[in-house]
């Protein structure tokens, strides 16, 4: 009972750490490319996740819960979709500002509702439909520039960012399901176990790919190990708190509060990258946050 609302500070910490991690990964993208920066999150995050798991086991005097084949499958689903989401997000950040790309990816909660309606048969009320329209319109407002003709190149960053949001939504559903499937352990133990398993799967998948198809990027990662370690630590810590949130409440609740990342990205964009944001882009981001917030207020 005492930990019922612990998902709130955990999610706030996750949003803060993820913003810092995204900033670090964006800088690395220019040095080692999209795939390399994506692997940094997993390869250098895995040792920290394993350390977290050891500390939790020592503190609780218990071993991690057993992993069934079903749990492994669902965790793999979460891991693979998160790889795709991260790669798409970093690709979008190369073409649009940090703050605007973050806003694109934060259409994720809306897409959770759409996936639920299409795949699970969840009811979509009039107010939920209105919320989706408002959030989607916000994405259009952010991505469209006055006088800019619609073209494939102009729409590319929006498609990449929204695609990242879709895969992040699928990933959140997968990880939440995997945590719930574990047969025993407290919420911290279950969250940390799935985090370590997910990062191990992601590191292995990308390592095999890079050894086969992109060895220069792997060499670049090792050469840039100092900033990579920072990105790995921030990524593992952010995921630890996201997963703790998933272990205590629905992914919808966690991702709604996680929208704090949008104004955080705006502040970071101005202070660190000196990226200006127009009133139109601010209006669009406000519409995204408002639409997503309305949608999930109705769902809670």
mmCIF file with all atom_site columns, N, CA and C in Angstrom, residues 41 63 70 75-76 98-99 112 146-147 159-160 173 176 188 196 209 211-212 246 253 259 262 275 284 287 290:
data_model
loop_
_atom_site.group_PDB
_atom_site.id
_atom_site.type_symbol
_atom_site.label_atom_id
_atom_site.label_alt_id
_atom_site.label_comp_id
_atom_site.label_asym_id
_atom_site.label_entity_id
_atom_site.label_seq_id
_atom_site.pdbx_PDB_ins_code
_atom_site.Cartn_x
_atom_site.Cartn_y
_atom_site.Cartn_z
_atom_site.occupancy
_atom_site.B_iso_or_equiv
_atom_site.pdbx_formal_charge
_atom_site.auth_seq_id
_atom_site.auth_comp_id
_atom_site.auth_asym_id
_atom_site.auth_atom_id
_atom_site.pdbx_PDB_model_num
ATOM 1  N N  . UNK A 1 41  ? 23.305 2.710   -26.370 1.00 0.00 ? 41  UNK A N  1
ATOM 2  C CA . UNK A 1 41  ? 22.302 2.671   -25.304 1.00 0.00 ? 41  UNK A CA 1
ATOM 3  C C  . UNK A 1 41  ? 22.234 1.296   -24.661 1.00 0.00 ? 41  UNK A C  1
ATOM 4  N N  . UNK A 1 63  ? 17.210 -14.645 -5.259  1.00 0.00 ? 63  UNK A N  1
ATOM 5  C CA . UNK A 1 63  ? 17.643 -14.745 -6.644  1.00 0.00 ? 63  UNK A CA 1
ATOM 6  C C  . UNK A 1 63  ? 16.550 -14.185 -7.556  1.00 0.00 ? 63  UNK A C  1
ATOM 7  N N  . UNK A 1 70  ? 7.471  -18.061 -22.463 1.00 0.00 ? 70  UNK A N  1
ATOM 8  C CA . UNK A 1 70  ? 6.514  -17.010 -22.818 1.00 0.00 ? 70  UNK A CA 1
ATOM 9  C C  . UNK A 1 70  ? 7.038  -15.639 -22.407 1.00 0.00 ? 70  UNK A C  1
ATOM 10 N N  . UNK A 1 75  ? 9.408  -10.394 -23.757 1.00 0.00 ? 75  UNK A N  1
ATOM 11 C CA . UNK A 1 75  ? 10.531 -9.485  -23.539 1.00 0.00 ? 75  UNK A CA 1
ATOM 12 C C  . UNK A 1 75  ? 11.268 -9.213  -24.852 1.00 0.00 ? 75  UNK A C  1
ATOM 13 N N  . UNK A 1 76  ? 11.410 -10.252 -25.679 1.00 0.00 ? 76  UNK A N  1
ATOM 14 C CA . UNK A 1 76  ? 12.043 -10.090 -26.985 1.00 0.00 ? 76  UNK A CA 1
ATOM 15 C C  . UNK A 1 76  ? 11.243 -9.130  -27.855 1.00 0.00 ? 76  UNK A C  1
ATOM 16 N N  . UNK A 1 98  ? 15.825 18.782  -31.521 1.00 0.00 ? 98  UNK A N  1
ATOM 17 C CA . UNK A 1 98  ? 15.661 17.822  -30.422 1.00 0.00 ? 98  UNK A CA 1
ATOM 18 C C  . UNK A 1 98  ? 14.266 17.912  -29.820 1.00 0.00 ? 98  UNK A C  1
ATOM 19 N N  . UNK A 1 99  ? 13.791 19.142  -29.573 1.00 0.00 ? 99  UNK A N  1
ATOM 20 C CA . UNK A 1 99  ? 12.493 19.325  -28.919 1.00 0.00 ? 99  UNK A CA 1
ATOM 21 C C  . UNK A 1 99  ? 11.342 18.841  -29.802 1.00 0.00 ? 99  UNK A C  1
ATOM 22 N N  . UNK A 1 112 ? -1.005 3.955   -28.537 1.00 0.00 ? 112 UNK A N  1
ATOM 23 C CA . UNK A 1 112 ? -1.388 2.833   -27.677 1.00 0.00 ? 112 UNK A CA 1
ATOM 24 C C  . UNK A 1 112 ? -2.897 2.636   -27.742 1.00 0.00 ? 112 UNK A C  1
ATOM 25 N N  . UNK A 1 146 ? 5.124  27.405  -42.650 1.00 0.00 ? 146 UNK A N  1
ATOM 26 C CA . UNK A 1 146 ? 4.425  28.306  -43.576 1.00 0.00 ? 146 UNK A CA 1
ATOM 27 C C  . UNK A 1 146 ? 5.215  28.447  -44.873 1.00 0.00 ? 146 UNK A C  1
ATOM 28 N N  . UNK A 1 147 ? 4.525  28.265  -45.994 1.00 0.00 ? 147 UNK A N  1
ATOM 29 C CA . UNK A 1 147 ? 5.171  28.383  -47.288 1.00 0.00 ? 147 UNK A CA 1
ATOM 30 C C  . UNK A 1 147 ? 5.892  27.138  -47.748 1.00 0.00 ? 147 UNK A C  1
ATOM 31 N N  . UNK A 1 159 ? 7.401  11.438  -40.256 1.00 0.00 ? 159 UNK A N  1
ATOM 32 C CA . UNK A 1 159 ? 7.134  10.001  -40.376 1.00 0.00 ? 159 UNK A CA 1
ATOM 33 C C  . UNK A 1 159 ? 8.078  9.202   -39.473 1.00 0.00 ? 159 UNK A C  1
ATOM 34 N N  . UNK A 1 160 ? 9.353  9.600   -39.463 1.00 0.00 ? 160 UNK A N  1
ATOM 35 C CA . UNK A 1 160 ? 10.325 8.911   -38.608 1.00 0.00 ? 160 UNK A CA 1
ATOM 36 C C  . UNK A 1 160 ? 9.956  9.045   -37.136 1.00 0.00 ? 160 UNK A C  1
ATOM 37 N N  . UNK A 1 173 ? 4.154  -1.864  -24.132 1.00 0.00 ? 173 UNK A N  1
ATOM 38 C CA . UNK A 1 173 ? 3.178  -2.928  -23.920 1.00 0.00 ? 173 UNK A CA 1
ATOM 39 C C  . UNK A 1 173 ? 3.894  -4.255  -23.664 1.00 0.00 ? 173 UNK A C  1
ATOM 40 N N  . UNK A 1 176 ? 5.756  -4.180  -20.143 1.00 0.00 ? 176 UNK A N  1
ATOM 41 C CA . UNK A 1 176 ? 4.762  -4.230  -19.066 1.00 0.00 ? 176 UNK A CA 1
ATOM 42 C C  . UNK A 1 176 ? 4.213  -5.652  -18.917 1.00 0.00 ? 176 UNK A C  1
ATOM 43 N N  . UNK A 1 188 ? 10.408 -4.059  -7.591  1.00 0.00 ? 188 UNK A N  1
ATOM 44 C CA . UNK A 1 188 ? 11.752 -3.656  -8.010  1.00 0.00 ? 188 UNK A CA 1
ATOM 45 C C  . UNK A 1 188 ? 12.497 -4.847  -8.604  1.00 0.00 ? 188 UNK A C  1
ATOM 46 N N  . UNK A 1 196 ? 17.381 -6.154  -17.234 1.00 0.00 ? 196 UNK A N  1
ATOM 47 C CA . UNK A 1 196 ? 18.637 -6.827  -17.560 1.00 0.00 ? 196 UNK A CA 1
ATOM 48 C C  . UNK A 1 196 ? 18.457 -7.790  -18.733 1.00 0.00 ? 196 UNK A C  1
ATOM 49 N N  . UNK A 1 209 ? 24.356 -8.052  -35.722 1.00 0.00 ? 209 UNK A N  1
ATOM 50 C CA . UNK A 1 209 ? 24.140 -7.257  -36.940 1.00 0.00 ? 209 UNK A CA 1
ATOM 51 C C  . UNK A 1 209 ? 25.379 -6.442  -37.296 1.00 0.00 ? 209 UNK A C  1
ATOM 52 N N  . UNK A 1 211 ? 28.563 -6.845  -36.403 1.00 0.00 ? 211 UNK A N  1
ATOM 53 C CA . UNK A 1 211 ? 29.695 -7.681  -36.803 1.00 0.00 ? 211 UNK A CA 1
ATOM 54 C C  . UNK A 1 211 ? 29.525 -8.166  -38.238 1.00 0.00 ? 211 UNK A C  1
ATOM 55 N N  . UNK A 1 212 ? 28.297 -8.392  -38.644 1.00 0.00 ? 212 UNK A N  1
ATOM 56 C CA . UNK A 1 212 ? 28.040 -8.904  -39.987 1.00 0.00 ? 212 UNK A CA 1
ATOM 57 C C  . UNK A 1 212 ? 27.972 -7.804  -41.043 1.00 0.00 ? 212 UNK A C  1
ATOM 58 N N  . UNK A 1 246 ? 6.177  0.694   -14.733 1.00 0.00 ? 246 UNK A N  1
ATOM 59 C CA . UNK A 1 246 ? 5.357  -0.337  -15.375 1.00 0.00 ? 246 UNK A CA 1
ATOM 60 C C  . UNK A 1 246 ? 4.957  -1.437  -14.400 1.00 0.00 ? 246 UNK A C  1
ATOM 61 N N  . UNK A 1 253 ? -0.682 5.157   -17.718 1.00 0.00 ? 253 UNK A N  1
ATOM 62 C CA . UNK A 1 253 ? -0.417 6.115   -16.648 1.00 0.00 ? 253 UNK A CA 1
ATOM 63 C C  . UNK A 1 253 ? 1.022  6.612   -16.703 1.00 0.00 ? 253 UNK A C  1
ATOM 64 N N  . UNK A 1 259 ? 5.062  12.571  -20.337 1.00 0.00 ? 259 UNK A N  1
ATOM 65 C CA . UNK A 1 259 ? 4.999  13.701  -21.265 1.00 0.00 ? 259 UNK A CA 1
ATOM 66 C C  . UNK A 1 259 ? 5.753  14.923  -20.732 1.00 0.00 ? 259 UNK A C  1
ATOM 67 N N  . UNK A 1 262 ? 8.519  16.425  -22.902 1.00 0.00 ? 262 UNK A N  1
ATOM 68 C CA . UNK A 1 262 ? 8.372  17.401  -23.982 1.00 0.00 ? 262 UNK A CA 1
ATOM 69 C C  . UNK A 1 262 ? 8.856  18.788  -23.557 1.00 0.00 ? 262 UNK A C  1
ATOM 70 N N  . UNK A 1 275 ? 18.752 25.925  -30.156 1.00 0.00 ? 275 UNK A N  1
ATOM 71 C CA . UNK A 1 275 ? 17.737 25.713  -31.189 1.00 0.00 ? 275 UNK A CA 1
ATOM 72 C C  . UNK A 1 275 ? 16.488 26.505  -30.827 1.00 0.00 ? 275 UNK A C  1
ATOM 73 N N  . UNK A 1 284 ? 1.859  23.605  -31.528 1.00 0.00 ? 284 UNK A N  1
ATOM 74 C CA . UNK A 1 284 ? 1.706  22.206  -31.917 1.00 0.00 ? 284 UNK A CA 1
ATOM 75 C C  . UNK A 1 284 ? 2.054  21.253  -30.802 1.00 0.00 ? 284 UNK A C  1
ATOM 76 N N  . UNK A 1 287 ? -0.678 21.206  -28.301 1.00 0.00 ? 287 UNK A N  1
ATOM 77 C CA . UNK A 1 287 ? -1.807 20.402  -28.777 1.00 0.00 ? 287 UNK A CA 1
ATOM 78 C C  . UNK A 1 287 ? -1.539 18.912  -28.605 1.00 0.00 ? 287 UNK A C  1
ATOM 79 N N  . UNK A 1 290 ? -1.799 18.236  -24.894 1.00 0.00 ? 290 UNK A N  1
ATOM 80 C CA . UNK A 1 290 ? -3.197 18.352  -24.478 1.00 0.00 ? 290 UNK A CA 1
ATOM 81 C C  . UNK A 1 290 ? -4.047 17.190  -24.961 1.00 0.00 ? 290 UNK A C  1
#
